XYZ file of C-alpha atoms in Angstrom:
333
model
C -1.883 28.057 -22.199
C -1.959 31.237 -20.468
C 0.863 33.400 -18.901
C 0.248 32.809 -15.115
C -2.164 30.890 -13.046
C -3.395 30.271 -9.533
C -1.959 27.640 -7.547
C -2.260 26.999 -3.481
C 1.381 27.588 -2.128
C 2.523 26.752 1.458
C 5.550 28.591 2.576
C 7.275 28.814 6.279
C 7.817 32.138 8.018
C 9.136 31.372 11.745
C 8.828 27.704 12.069
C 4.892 28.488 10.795
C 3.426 27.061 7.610
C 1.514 29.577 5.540
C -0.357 28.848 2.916
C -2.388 31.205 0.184
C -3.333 31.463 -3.331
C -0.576 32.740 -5.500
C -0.532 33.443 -9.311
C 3.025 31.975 -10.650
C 3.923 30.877 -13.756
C 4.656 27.685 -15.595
C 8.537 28.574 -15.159
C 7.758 27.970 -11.480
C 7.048 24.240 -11.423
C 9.377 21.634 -10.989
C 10.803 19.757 -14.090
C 8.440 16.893 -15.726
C 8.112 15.713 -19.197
C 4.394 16.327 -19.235
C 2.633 19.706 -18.327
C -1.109 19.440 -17.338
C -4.066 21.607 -16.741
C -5.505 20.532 -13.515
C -9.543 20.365 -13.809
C -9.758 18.124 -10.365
C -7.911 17.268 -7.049
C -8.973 15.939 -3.927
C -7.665 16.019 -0.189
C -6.405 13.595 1.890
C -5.330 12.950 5.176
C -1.273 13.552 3.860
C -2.361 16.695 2.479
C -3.982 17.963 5.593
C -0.429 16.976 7.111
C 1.100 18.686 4.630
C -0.665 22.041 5.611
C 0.583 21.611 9.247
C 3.905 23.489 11.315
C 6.033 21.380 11.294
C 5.298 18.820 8.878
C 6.950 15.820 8.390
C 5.792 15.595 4.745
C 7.388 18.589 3.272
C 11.187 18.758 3.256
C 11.326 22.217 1.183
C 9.694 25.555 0.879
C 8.314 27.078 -1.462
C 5.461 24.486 -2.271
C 2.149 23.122 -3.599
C 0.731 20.500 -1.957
C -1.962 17.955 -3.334
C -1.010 14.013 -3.984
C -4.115 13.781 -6.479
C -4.619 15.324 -9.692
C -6.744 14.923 -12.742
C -6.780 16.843 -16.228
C -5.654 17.157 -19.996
C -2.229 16.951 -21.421
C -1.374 20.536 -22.247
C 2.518 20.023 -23.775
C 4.329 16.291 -23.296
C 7.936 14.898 -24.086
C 6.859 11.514 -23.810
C 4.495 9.715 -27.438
C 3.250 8.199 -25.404
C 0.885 11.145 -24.818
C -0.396 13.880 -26.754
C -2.020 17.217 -26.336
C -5.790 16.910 -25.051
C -5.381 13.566 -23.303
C -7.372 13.052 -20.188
C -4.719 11.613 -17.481
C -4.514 10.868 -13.838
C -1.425 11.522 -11.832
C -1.031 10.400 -8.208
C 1.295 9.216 -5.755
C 4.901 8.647 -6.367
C 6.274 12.047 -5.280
C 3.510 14.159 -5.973
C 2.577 16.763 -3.085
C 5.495 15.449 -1.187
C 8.392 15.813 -2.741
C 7.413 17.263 -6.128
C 5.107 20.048 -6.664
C 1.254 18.710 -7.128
C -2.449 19.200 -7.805
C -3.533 22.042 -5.567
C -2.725 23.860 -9.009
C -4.251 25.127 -12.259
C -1.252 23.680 -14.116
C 1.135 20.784 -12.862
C 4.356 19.282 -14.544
C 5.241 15.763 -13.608
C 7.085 13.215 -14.744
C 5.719 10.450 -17.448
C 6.318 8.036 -15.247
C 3.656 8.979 -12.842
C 0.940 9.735 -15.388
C -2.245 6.851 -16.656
C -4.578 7.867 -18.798
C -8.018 8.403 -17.578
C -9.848 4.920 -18.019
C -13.186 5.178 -20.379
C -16.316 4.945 -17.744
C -14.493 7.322 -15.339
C -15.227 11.398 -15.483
C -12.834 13.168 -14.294
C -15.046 13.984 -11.175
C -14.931 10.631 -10.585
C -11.568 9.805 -11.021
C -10.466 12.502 -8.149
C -13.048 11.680 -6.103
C -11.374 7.761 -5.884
C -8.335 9.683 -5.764
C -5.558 7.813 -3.894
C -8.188 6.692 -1.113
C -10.080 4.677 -3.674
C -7.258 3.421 -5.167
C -5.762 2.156 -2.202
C -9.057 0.826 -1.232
C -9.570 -1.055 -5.028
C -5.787 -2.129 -4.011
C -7.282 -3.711 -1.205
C -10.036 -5.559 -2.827
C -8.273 -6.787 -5.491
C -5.509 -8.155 -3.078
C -8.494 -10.227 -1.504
C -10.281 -11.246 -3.963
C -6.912 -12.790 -6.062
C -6.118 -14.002 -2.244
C -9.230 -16.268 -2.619
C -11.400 -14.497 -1.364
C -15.516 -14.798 -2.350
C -18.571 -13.226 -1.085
C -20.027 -16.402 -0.015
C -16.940 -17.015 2.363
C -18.666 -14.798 5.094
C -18.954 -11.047 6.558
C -16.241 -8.818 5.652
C -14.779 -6.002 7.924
C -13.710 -2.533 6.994
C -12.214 -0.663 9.679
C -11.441 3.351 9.576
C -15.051 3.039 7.940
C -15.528 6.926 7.635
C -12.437 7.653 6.280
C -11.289 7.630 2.269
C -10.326 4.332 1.831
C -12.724 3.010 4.299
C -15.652 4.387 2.908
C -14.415 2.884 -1.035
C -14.094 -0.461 0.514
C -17.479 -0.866 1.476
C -18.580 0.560 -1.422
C -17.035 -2.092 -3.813
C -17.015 -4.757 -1.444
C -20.984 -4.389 -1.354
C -21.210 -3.790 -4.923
C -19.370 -7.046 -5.196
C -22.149 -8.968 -3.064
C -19.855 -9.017 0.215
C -21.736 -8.706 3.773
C -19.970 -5.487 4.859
C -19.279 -4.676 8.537
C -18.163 -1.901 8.935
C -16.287 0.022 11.884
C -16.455 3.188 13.610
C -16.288 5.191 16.479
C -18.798 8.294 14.870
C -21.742 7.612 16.651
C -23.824 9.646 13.496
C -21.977 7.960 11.000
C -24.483 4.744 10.915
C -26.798 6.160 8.412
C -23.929 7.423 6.014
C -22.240 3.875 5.961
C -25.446 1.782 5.086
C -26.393 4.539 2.375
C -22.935 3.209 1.134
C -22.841 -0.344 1.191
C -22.700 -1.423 5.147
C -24.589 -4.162 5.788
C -24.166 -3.639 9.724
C -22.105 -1.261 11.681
C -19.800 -1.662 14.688
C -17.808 0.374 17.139
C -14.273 0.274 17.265
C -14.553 -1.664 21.036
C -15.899 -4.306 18.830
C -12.833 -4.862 17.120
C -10.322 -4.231 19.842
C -11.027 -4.086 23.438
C -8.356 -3.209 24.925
C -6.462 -6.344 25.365
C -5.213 -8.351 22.165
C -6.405 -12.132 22.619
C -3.542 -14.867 20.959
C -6.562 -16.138 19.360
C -9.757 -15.010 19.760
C -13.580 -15.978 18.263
C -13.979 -16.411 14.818
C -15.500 -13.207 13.303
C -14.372 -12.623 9.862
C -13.834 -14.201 6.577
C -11.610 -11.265 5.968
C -10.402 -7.631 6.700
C -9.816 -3.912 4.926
C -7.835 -2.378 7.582
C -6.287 1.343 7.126
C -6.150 1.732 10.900
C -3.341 -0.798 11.751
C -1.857 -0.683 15.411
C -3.787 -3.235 18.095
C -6.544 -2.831 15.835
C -4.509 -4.713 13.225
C -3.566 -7.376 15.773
C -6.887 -7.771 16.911
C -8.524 -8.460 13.355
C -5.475 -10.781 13.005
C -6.776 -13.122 16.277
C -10.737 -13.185 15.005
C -10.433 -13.950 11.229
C -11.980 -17.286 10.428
C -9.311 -20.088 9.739
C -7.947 -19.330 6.201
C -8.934 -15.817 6.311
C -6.887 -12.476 5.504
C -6.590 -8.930 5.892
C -5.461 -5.641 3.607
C -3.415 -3.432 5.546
C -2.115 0.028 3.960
C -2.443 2.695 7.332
C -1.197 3.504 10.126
C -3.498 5.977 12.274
C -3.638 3.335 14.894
C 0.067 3.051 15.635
C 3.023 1.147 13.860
C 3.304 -1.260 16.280
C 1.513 -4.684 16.165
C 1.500 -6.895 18.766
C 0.883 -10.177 17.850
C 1.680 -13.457 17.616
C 2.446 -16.307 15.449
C -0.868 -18.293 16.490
C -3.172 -16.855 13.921
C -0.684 -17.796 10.908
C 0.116 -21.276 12.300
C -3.160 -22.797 13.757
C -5.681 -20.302 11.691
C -3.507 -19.834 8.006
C -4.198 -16.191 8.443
C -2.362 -14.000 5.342
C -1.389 -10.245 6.255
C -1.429 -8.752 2.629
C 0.547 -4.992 2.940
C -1.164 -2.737 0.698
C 0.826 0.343 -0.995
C -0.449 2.950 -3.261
C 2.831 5.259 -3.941
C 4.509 2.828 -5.979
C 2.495 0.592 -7.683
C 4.418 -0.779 -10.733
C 2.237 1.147 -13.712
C 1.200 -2.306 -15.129
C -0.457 -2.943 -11.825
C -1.856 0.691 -11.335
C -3.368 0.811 -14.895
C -5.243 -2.511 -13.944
C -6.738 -1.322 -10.788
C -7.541 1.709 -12.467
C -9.490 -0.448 -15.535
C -11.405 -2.473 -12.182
C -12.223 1.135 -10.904
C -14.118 2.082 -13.623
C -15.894 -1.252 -14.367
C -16.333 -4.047 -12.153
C -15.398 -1.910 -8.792
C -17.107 1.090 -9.701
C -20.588 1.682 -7.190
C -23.254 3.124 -8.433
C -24.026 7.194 -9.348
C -25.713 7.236 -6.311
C -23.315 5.999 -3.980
C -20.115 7.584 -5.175
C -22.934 11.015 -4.837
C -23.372 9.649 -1.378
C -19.527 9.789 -0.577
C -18.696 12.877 -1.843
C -19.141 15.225 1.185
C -18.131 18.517 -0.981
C -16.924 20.106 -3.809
C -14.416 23.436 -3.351
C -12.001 25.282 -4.590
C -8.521 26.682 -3.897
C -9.485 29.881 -2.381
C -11.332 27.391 0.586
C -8.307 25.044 0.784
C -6.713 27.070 3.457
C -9.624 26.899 5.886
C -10.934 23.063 4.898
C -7.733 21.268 5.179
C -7.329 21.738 9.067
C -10.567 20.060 9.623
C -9.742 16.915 8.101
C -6.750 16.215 11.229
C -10.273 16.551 13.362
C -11.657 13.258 11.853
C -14.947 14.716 11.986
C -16.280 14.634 8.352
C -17.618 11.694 6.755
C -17.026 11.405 2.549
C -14.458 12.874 0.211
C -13.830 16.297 -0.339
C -11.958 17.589 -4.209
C -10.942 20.084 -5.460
C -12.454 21.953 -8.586
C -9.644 23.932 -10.918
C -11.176 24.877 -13.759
């Protein structure tokens, strides 16, 4: 392990958010019963959030921001891992509350740490990240909902985005009809190369005015937008059908009614990734790297770019634009 290391630090000088490579030392993390070298991270959404003035998602400053993180078990307090291991940290309080992966070296608690599933490189593993996590949260949800592909099409809203981009890519290696959502007019290419067997604008889903109940589109629904969106899916799912929620980009208000769960038997399934009992997260994980993993070339499809700390500071703002399409991590080592 070596003396100091680089790590991507925000700090707040007159209500502004700064943030830079710094070299600081393992004396400088927060407490944690396992110490990690950090080979892979990726960015989401929260982290861009993170990087703003006057975030909501960081309480304290100094800090290092980064819900995702992948590596090898450097020193642990826990058996239950041992030096070399290849583990996967994410959610929980990571990058929010408690230091996390925008670092050479992290320290987290045991609690929050899985170790990396055999079929998954650690490449892979951060380029699921907590987007294809939540979006393998989602599937699963359906599927043990009832869900089959032969019940009909299947929409994915937020279709560009992490999670909406990992949905269609397991629901279509699955054998699901994938619909998928937009409003990126150049996005149509990117989401059939991934799985889309047709692709919509968002007017299709909700125009404006949310019908009680409305024609029958849907045999079900991966929805990260939530909002009117969300009570829009909720009036054209086909009798019986259901729909993952786990965002919020679309508002936290949904206004509905209670004539698509009476007269249709419509199920709203909540979806959250943060705190997952372990039992539950280890399973996902195992579907991940089997049954829900796509193919080579589709997770090369979905990964928009590969960079490292010294670019964080000038890529994060453009995710808030909701202009890219694919993942972007993080490389460490």
């Amino acid at each position: 392990m070596v003396d100091t290391f680089h790590a991507y630090q925000l700090t707040k000088e007159d209500e502004k958010v700064i943030g830079t490579v710094k070299q600081i030392t393992v004396n400088d993390l927060p407490e944690g019963e396992v110490l990690i070298k950090v080979h892979y991270s990726s960015i989401n959404y929260k982290d861009a959030m993170a990087n703003m003035d006057n975030s909501a998602i960081v309480k304290s400053y100094p800090f290092i921001p980064g819900i995702d993180l992948v590596g090898e078990v450097v020193e642990s307090a826990d058996d239950q891992f041992e030096s070399g291991d290849p583990v996967i940290a994410t959610s929980y309080g990571i990058g929010v509350s408690h230091d996390g992966g925008f670092s050479e070296y992290a320290r987290v608690s045991s609690a929050w740490v899985l170790a990396l599933p055999e079929g998954l490189t650690m490449k892979e593993a951060m380029l699921y990240g907590t987007a294809g996590f939540t979006a393998a949260l989602s599937v699963d949800r359906l599927e043990r909902n009832g869900l089959t592909p032969d019940q009909g099409k299947v929409l994915v809203t937020g279709a560009t985005g992490g999670v909406g981009s990992f949905a269609i890519a397991m629901l279509a290696h699955r054998g699901y009809h994938v619909t998928a959502s937009s409003g990126k007019e150049n996005a149509v290419d990117f989401l059939k190369s991934i799985g889309a067997s047709e692709v919509i604008g968002r007017d299709d889903v909700y125009e404006e005015k949310v019908r009680a109940l409305d024609k029958q589109d849907w045999s079900a629904a991966v929805d990260p937008v939530g909002g009117q969106t969300l009570a829009s899916i909720l009036s054209k799912l086909n009798y019986d059908g259901a729909v993952a929620v786990s965002g919020l980009t679309g508002g936290v208000k949904v206004p509905t009614s209670v004539y698509p769960f009476i007269l249709r038997g419509v199920s709203l399934l909540g979806i959250d990734s943060v705190y997952t009992p372990m039992s539950k997260r280890k399973a996902i994980w195992n579907r991940m790297a089997t049954d829900l993993k796509p193919s080579t070339t589709i997770l090369d499809t979905i990964l928009h770019k590969e960079i490292t700390l010294d670019q964080l500071s000038e890529v994060l703002p453009t995710l808030l634009e909701g202009k890219s399409l694919g993942r972007i991590i993080v490389r460490l080592q």
